[in-house]
Tab-separated table of C-alpha atoms in Angstrom:
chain	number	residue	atom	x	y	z
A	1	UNK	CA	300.107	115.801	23.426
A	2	UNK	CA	298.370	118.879	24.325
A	3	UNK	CA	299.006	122.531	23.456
A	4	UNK	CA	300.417	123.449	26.709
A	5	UNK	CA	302.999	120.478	26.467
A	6	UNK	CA	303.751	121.501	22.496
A	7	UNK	CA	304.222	124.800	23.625
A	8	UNK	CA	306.664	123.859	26.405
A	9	UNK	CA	308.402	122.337	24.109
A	10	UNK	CA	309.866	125.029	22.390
A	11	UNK	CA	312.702	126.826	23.290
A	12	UNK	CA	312.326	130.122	21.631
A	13	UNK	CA	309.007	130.793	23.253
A	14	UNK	CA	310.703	131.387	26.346
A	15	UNK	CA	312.488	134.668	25.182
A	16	UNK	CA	309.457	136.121	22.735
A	17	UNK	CA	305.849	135.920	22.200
A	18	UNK	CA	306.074	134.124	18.387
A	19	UNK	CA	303.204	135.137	15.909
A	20	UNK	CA	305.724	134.106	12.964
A	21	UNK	CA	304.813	130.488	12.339
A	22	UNK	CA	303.785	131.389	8.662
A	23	UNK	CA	307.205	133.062	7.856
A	24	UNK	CA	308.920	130.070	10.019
A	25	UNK	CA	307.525	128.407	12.924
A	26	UNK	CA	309.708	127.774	16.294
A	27	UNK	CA	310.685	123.848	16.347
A	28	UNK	CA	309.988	122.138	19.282
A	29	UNK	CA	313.305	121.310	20.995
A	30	UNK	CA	312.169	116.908	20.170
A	31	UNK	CA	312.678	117.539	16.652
A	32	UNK	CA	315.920	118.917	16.687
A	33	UNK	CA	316.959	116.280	19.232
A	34	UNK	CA	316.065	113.725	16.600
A	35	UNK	CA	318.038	115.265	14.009
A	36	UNK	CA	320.941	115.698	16.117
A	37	UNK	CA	320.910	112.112	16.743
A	38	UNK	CA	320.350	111.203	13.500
A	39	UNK	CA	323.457	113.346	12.319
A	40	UNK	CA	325.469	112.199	14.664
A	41	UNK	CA	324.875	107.935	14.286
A	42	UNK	CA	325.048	109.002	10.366
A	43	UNK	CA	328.818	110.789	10.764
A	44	UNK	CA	330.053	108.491	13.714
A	45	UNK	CA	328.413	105.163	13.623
A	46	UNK	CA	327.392	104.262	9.918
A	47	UNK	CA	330.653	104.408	8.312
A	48	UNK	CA	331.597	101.306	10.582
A	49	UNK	CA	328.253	99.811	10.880
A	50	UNK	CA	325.834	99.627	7.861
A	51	UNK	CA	327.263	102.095	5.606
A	52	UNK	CA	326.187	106.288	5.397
A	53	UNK	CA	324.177	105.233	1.912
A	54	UNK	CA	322.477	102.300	3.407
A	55	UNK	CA	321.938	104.535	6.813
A	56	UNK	CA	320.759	107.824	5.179
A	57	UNK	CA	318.238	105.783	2.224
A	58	UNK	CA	316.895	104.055	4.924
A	59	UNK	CA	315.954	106.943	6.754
A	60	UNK	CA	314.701	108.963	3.446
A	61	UNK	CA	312.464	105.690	3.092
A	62	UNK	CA	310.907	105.835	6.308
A	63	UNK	CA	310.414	109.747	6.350
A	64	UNK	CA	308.930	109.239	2.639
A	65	UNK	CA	306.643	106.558	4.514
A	66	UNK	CA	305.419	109.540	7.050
A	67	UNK	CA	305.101	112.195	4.817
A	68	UNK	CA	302.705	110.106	2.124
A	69	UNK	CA	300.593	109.514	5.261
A	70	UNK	CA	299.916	112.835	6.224
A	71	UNK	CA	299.040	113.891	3.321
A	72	UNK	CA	297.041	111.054	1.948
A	73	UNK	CA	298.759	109.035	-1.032
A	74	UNK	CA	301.303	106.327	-1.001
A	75	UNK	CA	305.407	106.856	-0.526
A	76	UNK	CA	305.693	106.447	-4.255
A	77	UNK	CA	303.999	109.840	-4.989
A	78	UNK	CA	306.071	111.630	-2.403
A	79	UNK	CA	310.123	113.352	-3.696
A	80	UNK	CA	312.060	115.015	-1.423
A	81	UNK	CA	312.795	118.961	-2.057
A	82	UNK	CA	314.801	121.152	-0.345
A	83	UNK	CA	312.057	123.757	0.329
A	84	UNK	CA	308.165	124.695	-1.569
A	85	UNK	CA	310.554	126.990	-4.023
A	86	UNK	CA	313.039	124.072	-4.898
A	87	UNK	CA	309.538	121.865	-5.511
A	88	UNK	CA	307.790	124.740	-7.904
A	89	UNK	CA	310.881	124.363	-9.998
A	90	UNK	CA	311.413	120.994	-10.094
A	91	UNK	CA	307.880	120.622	-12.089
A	92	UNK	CA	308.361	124.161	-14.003
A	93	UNK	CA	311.978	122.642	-15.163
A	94	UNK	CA	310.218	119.270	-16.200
A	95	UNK	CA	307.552	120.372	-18.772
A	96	UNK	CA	308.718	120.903	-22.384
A	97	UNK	CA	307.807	124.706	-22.700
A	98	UNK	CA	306.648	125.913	-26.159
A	99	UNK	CA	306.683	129.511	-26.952
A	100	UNK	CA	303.030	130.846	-26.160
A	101	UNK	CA	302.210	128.340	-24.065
A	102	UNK	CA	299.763	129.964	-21.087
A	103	UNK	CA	300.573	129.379	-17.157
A	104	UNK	CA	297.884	131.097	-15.450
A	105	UNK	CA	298.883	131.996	-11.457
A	106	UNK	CA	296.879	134.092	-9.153
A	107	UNK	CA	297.343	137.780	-7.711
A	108	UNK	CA	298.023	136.048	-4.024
A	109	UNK	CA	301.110	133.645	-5.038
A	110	UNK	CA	304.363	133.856	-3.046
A	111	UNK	CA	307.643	135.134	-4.902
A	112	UNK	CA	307.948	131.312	-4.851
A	113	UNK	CA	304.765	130.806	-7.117
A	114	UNK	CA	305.820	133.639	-9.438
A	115	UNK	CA	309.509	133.772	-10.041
A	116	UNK	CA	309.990	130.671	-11.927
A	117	UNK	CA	306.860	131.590	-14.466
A	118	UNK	CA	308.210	135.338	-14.787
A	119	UNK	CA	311.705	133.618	-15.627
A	120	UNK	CA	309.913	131.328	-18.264
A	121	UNK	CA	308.380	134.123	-19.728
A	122	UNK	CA	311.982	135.693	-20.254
A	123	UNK	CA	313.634	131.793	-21.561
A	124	UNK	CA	310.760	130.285	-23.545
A	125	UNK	CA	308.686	132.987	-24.200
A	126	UNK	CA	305.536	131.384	-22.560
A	127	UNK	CA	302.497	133.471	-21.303
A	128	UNK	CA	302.225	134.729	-17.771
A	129	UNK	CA	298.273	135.166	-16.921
A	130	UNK	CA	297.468	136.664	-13.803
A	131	UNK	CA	293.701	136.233	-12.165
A	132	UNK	CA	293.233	139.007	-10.530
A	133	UNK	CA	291.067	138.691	-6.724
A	134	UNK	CA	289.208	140.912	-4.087
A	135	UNK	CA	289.972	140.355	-0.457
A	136	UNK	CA	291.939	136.669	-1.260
A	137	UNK	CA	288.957	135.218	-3.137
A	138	UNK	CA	288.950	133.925	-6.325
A	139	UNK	CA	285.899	134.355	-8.884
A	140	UNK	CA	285.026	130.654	-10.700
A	141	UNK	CA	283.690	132.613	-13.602
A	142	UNK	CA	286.938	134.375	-13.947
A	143	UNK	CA	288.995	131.159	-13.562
A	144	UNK	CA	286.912	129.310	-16.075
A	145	UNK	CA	287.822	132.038	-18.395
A	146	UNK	CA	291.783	132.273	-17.791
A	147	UNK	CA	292.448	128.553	-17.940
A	148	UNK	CA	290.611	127.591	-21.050
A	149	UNK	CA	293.773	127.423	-23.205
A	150	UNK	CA	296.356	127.056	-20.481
A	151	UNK	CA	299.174	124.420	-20.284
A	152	UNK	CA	299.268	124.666	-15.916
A	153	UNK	CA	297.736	126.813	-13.474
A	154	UNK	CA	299.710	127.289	-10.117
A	155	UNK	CA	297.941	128.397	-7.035
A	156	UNK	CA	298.356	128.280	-3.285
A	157	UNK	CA	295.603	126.254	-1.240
A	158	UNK	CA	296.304	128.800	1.648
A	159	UNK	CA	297.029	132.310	0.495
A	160	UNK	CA	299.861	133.583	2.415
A	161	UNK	CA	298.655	137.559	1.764
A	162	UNK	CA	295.334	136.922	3.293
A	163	UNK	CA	295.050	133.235	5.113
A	164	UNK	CA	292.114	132.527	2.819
A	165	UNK	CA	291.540	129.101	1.625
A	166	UNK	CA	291.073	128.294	-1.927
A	167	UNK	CA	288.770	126.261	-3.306
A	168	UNK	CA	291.462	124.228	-4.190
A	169	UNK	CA	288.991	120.747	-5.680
A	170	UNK	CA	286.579	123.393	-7.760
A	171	UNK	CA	289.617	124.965	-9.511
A	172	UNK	CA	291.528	121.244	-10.122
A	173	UNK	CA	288.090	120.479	-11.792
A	174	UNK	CA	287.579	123.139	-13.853
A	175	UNK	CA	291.647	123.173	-14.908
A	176	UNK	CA	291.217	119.700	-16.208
A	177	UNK	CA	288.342	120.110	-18.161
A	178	UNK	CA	290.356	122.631	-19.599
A	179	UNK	CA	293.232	120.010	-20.274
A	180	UNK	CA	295.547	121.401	-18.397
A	181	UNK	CA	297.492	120.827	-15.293
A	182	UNK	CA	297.742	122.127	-11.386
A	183	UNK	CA	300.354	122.746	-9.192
A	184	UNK	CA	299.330	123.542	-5.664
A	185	UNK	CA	301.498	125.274	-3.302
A	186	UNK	CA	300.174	124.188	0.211
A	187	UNK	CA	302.992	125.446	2.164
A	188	UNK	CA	300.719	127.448	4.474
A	189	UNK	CA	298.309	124.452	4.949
A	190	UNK	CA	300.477	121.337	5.792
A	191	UNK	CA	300.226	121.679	9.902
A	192	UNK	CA	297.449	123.673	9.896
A	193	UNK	CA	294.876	121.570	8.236
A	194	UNK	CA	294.529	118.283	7.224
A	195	UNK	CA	295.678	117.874	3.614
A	196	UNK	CA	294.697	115.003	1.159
A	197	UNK	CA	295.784	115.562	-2.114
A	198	UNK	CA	294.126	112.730	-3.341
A	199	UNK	CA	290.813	114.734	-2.422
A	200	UNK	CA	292.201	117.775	-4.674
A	201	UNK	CA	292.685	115.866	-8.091
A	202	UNK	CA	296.325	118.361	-8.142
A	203	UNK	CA	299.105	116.768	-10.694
A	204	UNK	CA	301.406	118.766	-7.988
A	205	UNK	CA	301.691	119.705	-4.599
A	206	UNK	CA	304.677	121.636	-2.969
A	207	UNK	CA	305.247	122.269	0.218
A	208	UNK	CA	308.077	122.581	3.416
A	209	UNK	CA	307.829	121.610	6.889
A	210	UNK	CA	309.740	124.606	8.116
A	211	UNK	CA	306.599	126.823	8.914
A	212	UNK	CA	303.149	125.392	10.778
A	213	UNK	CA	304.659	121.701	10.496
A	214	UNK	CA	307.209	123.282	13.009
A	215	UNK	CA	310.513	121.467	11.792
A	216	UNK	CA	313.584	122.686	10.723
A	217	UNK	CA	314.943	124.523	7.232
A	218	UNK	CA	315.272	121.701	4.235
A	219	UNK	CA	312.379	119.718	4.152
A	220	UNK	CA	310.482	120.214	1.351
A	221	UNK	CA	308.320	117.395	-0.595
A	222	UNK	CA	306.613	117.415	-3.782
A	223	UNK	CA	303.454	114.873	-4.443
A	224	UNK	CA	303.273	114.046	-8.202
A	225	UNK	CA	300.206	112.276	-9.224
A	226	UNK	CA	301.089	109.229	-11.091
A	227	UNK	CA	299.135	110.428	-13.950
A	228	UNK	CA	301.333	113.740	-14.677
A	229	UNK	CA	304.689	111.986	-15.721
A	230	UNK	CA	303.157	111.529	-19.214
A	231	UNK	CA	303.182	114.987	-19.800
A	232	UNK	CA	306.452	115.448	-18.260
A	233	UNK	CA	309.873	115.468	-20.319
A	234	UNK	CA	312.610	116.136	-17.185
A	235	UNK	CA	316.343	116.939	-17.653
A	236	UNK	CA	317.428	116.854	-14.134
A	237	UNK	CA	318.942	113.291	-14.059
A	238	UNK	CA	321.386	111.480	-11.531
A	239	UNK	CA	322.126	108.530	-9.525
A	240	UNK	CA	319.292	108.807	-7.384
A	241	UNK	CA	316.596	109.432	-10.180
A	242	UNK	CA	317.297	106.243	-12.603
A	243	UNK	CA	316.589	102.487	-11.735
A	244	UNK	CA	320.057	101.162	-12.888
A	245	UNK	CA	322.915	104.449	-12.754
A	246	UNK	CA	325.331	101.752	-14.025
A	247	UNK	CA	323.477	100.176	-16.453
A	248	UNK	CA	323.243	99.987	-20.393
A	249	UNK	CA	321.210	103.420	-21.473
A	250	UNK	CA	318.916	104.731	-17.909
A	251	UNK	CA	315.152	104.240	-17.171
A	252	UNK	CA	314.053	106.905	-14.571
A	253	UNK	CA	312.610	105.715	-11.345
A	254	UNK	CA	308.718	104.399	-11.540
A	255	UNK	CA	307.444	107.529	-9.485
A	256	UNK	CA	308.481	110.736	-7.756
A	257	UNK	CA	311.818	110.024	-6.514
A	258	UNK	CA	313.240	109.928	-10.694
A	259	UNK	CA	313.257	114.243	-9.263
A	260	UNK	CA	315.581	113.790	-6.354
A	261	UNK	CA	319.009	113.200	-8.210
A	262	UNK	CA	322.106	112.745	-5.991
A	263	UNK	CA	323.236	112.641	-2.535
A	264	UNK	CA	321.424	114.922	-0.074
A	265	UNK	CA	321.373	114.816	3.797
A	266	UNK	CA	318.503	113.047	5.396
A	267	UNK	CA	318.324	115.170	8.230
A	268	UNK	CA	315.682	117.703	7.512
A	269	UNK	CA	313.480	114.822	6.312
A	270	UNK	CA	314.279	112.823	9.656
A	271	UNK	CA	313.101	116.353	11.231
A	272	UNK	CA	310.308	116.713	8.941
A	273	UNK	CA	308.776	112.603	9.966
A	274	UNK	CA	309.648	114.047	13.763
A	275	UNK	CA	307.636	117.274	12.869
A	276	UNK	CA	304.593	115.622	11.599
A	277	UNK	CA	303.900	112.863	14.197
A	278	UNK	CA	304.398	115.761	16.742
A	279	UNK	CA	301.746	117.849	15.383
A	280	UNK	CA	299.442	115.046	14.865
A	281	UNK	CA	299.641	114.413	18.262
A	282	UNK	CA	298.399	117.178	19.338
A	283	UNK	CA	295.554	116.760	16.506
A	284	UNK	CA	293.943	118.817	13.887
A	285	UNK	CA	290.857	119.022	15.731
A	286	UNK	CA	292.617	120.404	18.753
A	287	UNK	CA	294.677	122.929	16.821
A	288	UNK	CA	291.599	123.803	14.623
A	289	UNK	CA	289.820	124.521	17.631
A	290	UNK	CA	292.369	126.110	19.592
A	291	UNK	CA	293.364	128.447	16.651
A	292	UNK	CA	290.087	129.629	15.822
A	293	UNK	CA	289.715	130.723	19.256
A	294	UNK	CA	292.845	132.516	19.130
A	295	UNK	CA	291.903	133.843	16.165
A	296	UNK	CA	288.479	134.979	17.161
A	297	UNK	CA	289.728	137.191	19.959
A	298	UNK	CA	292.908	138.659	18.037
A	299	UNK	CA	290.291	140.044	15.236
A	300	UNK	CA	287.998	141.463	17.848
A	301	UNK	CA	290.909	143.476	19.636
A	302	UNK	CA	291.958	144.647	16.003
A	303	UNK	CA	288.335	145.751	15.026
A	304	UNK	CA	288.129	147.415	11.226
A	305	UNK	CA	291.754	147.257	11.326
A	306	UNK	CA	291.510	143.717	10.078
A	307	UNK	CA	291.783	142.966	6.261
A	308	UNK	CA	291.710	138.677	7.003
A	309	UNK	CA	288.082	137.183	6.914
A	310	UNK	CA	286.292	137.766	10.230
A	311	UNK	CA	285.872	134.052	10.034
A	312	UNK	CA	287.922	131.469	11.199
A	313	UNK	CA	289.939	130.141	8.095
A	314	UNK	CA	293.426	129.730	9.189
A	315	UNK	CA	295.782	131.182	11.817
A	316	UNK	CA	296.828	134.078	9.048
A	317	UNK	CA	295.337	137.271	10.263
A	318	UNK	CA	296.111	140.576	8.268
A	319	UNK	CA	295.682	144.114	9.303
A	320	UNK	CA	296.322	147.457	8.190
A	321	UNK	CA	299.185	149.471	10.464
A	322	UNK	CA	300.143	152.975	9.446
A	323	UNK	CA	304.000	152.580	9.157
A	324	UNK	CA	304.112	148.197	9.187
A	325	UNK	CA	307.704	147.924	8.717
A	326	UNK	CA	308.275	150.098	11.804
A	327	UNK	CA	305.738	148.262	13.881
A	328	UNK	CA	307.265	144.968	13.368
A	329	UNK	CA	310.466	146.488	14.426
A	330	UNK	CA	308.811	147.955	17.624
A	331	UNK	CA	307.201	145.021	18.191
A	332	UNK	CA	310.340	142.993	18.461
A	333	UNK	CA	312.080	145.400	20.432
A	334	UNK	CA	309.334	144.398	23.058
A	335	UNK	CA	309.506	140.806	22.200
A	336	UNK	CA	306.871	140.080	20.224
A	337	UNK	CA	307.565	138.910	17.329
A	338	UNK	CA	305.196	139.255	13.701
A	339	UNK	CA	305.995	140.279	9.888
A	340	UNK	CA	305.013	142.900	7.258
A	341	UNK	CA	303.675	142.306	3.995
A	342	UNK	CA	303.943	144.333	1.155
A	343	UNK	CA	300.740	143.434	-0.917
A	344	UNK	CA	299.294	144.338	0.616
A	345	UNK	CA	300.765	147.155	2.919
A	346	UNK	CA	299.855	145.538	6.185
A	347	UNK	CA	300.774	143.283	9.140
A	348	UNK	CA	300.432	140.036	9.593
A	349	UNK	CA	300.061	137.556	12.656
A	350	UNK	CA	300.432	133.751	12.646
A	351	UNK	CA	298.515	131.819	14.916
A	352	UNK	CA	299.273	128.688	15.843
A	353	UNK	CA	298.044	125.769	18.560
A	354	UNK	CA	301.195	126.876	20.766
A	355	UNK	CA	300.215	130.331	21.528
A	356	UNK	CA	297.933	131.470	24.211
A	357	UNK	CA	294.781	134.414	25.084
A	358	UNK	CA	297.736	136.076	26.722
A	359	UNK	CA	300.371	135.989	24.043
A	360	UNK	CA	297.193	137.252	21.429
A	361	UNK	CA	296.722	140.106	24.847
A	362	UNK	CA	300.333	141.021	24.888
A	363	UNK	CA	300.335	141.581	20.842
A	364	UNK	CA	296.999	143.383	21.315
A	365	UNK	CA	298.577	145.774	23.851
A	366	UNK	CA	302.122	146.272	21.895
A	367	UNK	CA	299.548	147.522	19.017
C-alpha cells in the first residue's frame, strides 16, 4: 500500500485537511469494516456456532499474536488495555507503594503520565520527582541524579509537547543501575516508528492504537517484561487473570494477560491487528520518509515561529500562535483541522504518511 491509497482510504479526509493524528488519527474506512464484521459474526453468528467466549478469545489471541509482532516480543508479554491511561494504571495499581517511596516522571508527560503518580502522592504518600527539560530534551546528568533512590521512573519515548524522542535505552540503563523500574509511554511512537521494546530494556510499555496506528477508540496494550512480575504484588483479579477461576485457591496467569480480568469486547483489538498490518503496509521507511518531507516544508513556511526541532524527529511540529485556542477554532471553521497545547502555549500539527505538500500549503495559508 502506498500513501495515496492509505489516504484514500479514509473517509474523514474528504471533508477536512486532518493534522490531528497525535490527538486521534482518522481510521481508514478497512479497519472499521473489520470491526463491523467482527461485531456482527460475534452478536449474530457465535451464539449458534462456536460460542461468543470461544469466538471473542480467539480473536483476542490472534490480535495479541499481531500486536507482540509489531512491537518486538512474544504474545505472552502483550495485555490488553482499554487505552495508554488504563495501561499506566494497571502497573501504578500493581506495585506495593510504601510511604516515601520516589517515582520520578518528566516535565513533558501527558495528564496520562502524571495523574496516577499525583493521586499516589495523595493515597500512599509516595514522592513525586519531576526532571525538569529545555526544548523536550532531557539532561543524562540530571537523570542520573533524580533516579538514584527511585522505586520507577515513567517517561514518554515520544514527547507529545514537543515530538522529541527520548533516549528511551540510555535512561532504561541508567534506571536499572539505579534498581529501579521504567514505564514507557510510547503512545506517540507506535505507527510512527518502529518500536522494539526488547531493544529498550523497559519493565513497561503503554500505549493505544487510536492515534498514528490509525484504529479506533479501545485498544490499548501494555508489554510487561517477564522479569517485572517479581516486583509486582497486583489486586486486580478475575476470571480472565487466574489459570483455574474455579479451582481450589487461584494462581494468576504465567504472563501479562493475569492484568486483563473479565469480559471485554474484542473489537477494538480486532481493529487494532487491522490497524497495524495496514500501516505496515505502507512501511516505516515510506512513512519515515514521507513525513520528514512533510515535515521539512511545514517548518520552513512557519520560520522562528517553530518551537519543534528543525530536524526531522517525528510528525509533531509545535509553534507559537498569539491567541492558539482561537486559531484552532478558525482553523476548523475553514476545515483544517489541528490542536492547542497548553505547555506550552502553542499549536501543534500532526503529520502523518496520509497527508500531502498541499494539505501542509493549505495549513500554511489558513496561518
Amino acid at each position: 500500500m502506498d500513501p495515496a491509497e492509505l489516504r484514500a482510504s479514509i473517509p474523514a479526509l474528504e471533508r477536512c485537511t486532518y493534522f490531528n493524528t497525535g490527538a486521534s488519527g482518522p481510521t481508514p474506512r478497512p479497519v472499521v469494516d473489520a470491526a463491523t464484521a467482527f461485531l456482527e459474526r460475534h452478536a449474530f453468528d457465535a451464539p449458534a456456532g462456536d460460542g461468543p467466549y470461544t469466538v471473542a478469545w480467539d480473536a483476542i489471541a490472534a490480535a495479541r499474536e499481531v500486536v507482540a509482532g509489531h512491537i518486538g516480543t512474544e504474545a505472552a508479554n502483550v495485555a490488553f488495555t482499554r487505552s495508554t491511561a488504563d495501561g499506566v494504571n494497571m502497573v501504578a495499581g500493581a506495585i506495593d507503594w510504601q510511604p516515601g517511596d520516589v517515582v520520578v516522571r518528566t516535565d513533558l508527560e501527558h495528564p496520562a503520565g502524571t495523574l496516577p503518580w499525583d493521586r499516589l502522592a495523595d493515597t500512599h504518600d509516595i514522592e513525586v520527582r519531576v526532571l525538569e527539560t529545555e526544548g523536550g530534551r532531557l539532561d543524562m546528568a540530571d537523570v542520573k541524579d533524580a533516579v538514584a533512590d527511585a522505586r520507577l521512573v515513567a517517561l514518554s519515548s515520544l514527547t507529545w509537547t514537543h515530538g522529541t524522542r527520548l533516549p528511551v535505552g540510555d535512561v532504561v540503563d541508567v534506571v536499572h543501575d539505579a534498581g529501579a523500574q521504567v514505564l514507557v509511554d510510547a503512545v506517540q511512537s507506535v505507527g510512527q516508528h518502529p518500536v522494539d521494546v526488547t531493544e529498550w530494556g523497559a519493565d513497561f510499555v503503554a500505549a493505544a492504537g487510536h492515534k498514528w496506528l490509525l484504529g479506533i477508540w479501545g485498544g490499548g496494550f501494555l508489554y510487561v517484561d517477564p522479569d517485572a512480575y517479581d516486583r509486582l504484588r497486583q489486586t486486580r483479579i478475575g476470571y480472565r487473570s487466574v489459570e483455574n477461576p474455579t479451582g481450589d485457591g487461584y494462581e494468576y496467569y504465567p504472563g501479562a494477560r493475569r492484568f486483563e480480568v473479565g469480559t471485554t469486547s474484542p473489537v477494538p483489538y480486532v481493529a487494532l491487528a487491522n490497524a497495524i498490518e495496514t500501516v505496515e503496509a505502507v512501511g516505516f521507511d515510506t512513512i519515515q520518509a514521507r513525513v520528514e518531507r512533510l515535515t521539512d516544508r511545514l517548518k520552513d513556511g512557519l520560520g522562528d515561529r517553530l518551537l519543534s526541532p528543525r530536524d526531522y524527529e517525528s510528525g509533531l511540529v509545535t509553534f507559537t500562535a498569539d491567541d492558539p485556542e482561537a486559531t484552532v477554532e478558525r482553523l476548523a471553521a475553514e476545515g483544517v483541522i489541528i490542536r492547542s497545547l497548553s505547555h506550552p502555549e502553542a499549536l501543534r500539527a500532526s503529520v502523518h504518511a496520509f497527508n500531502t505538500a498541499d494539505d501542509v500549503d493549505r495549513l500554511l495559508d489558513a496561518l
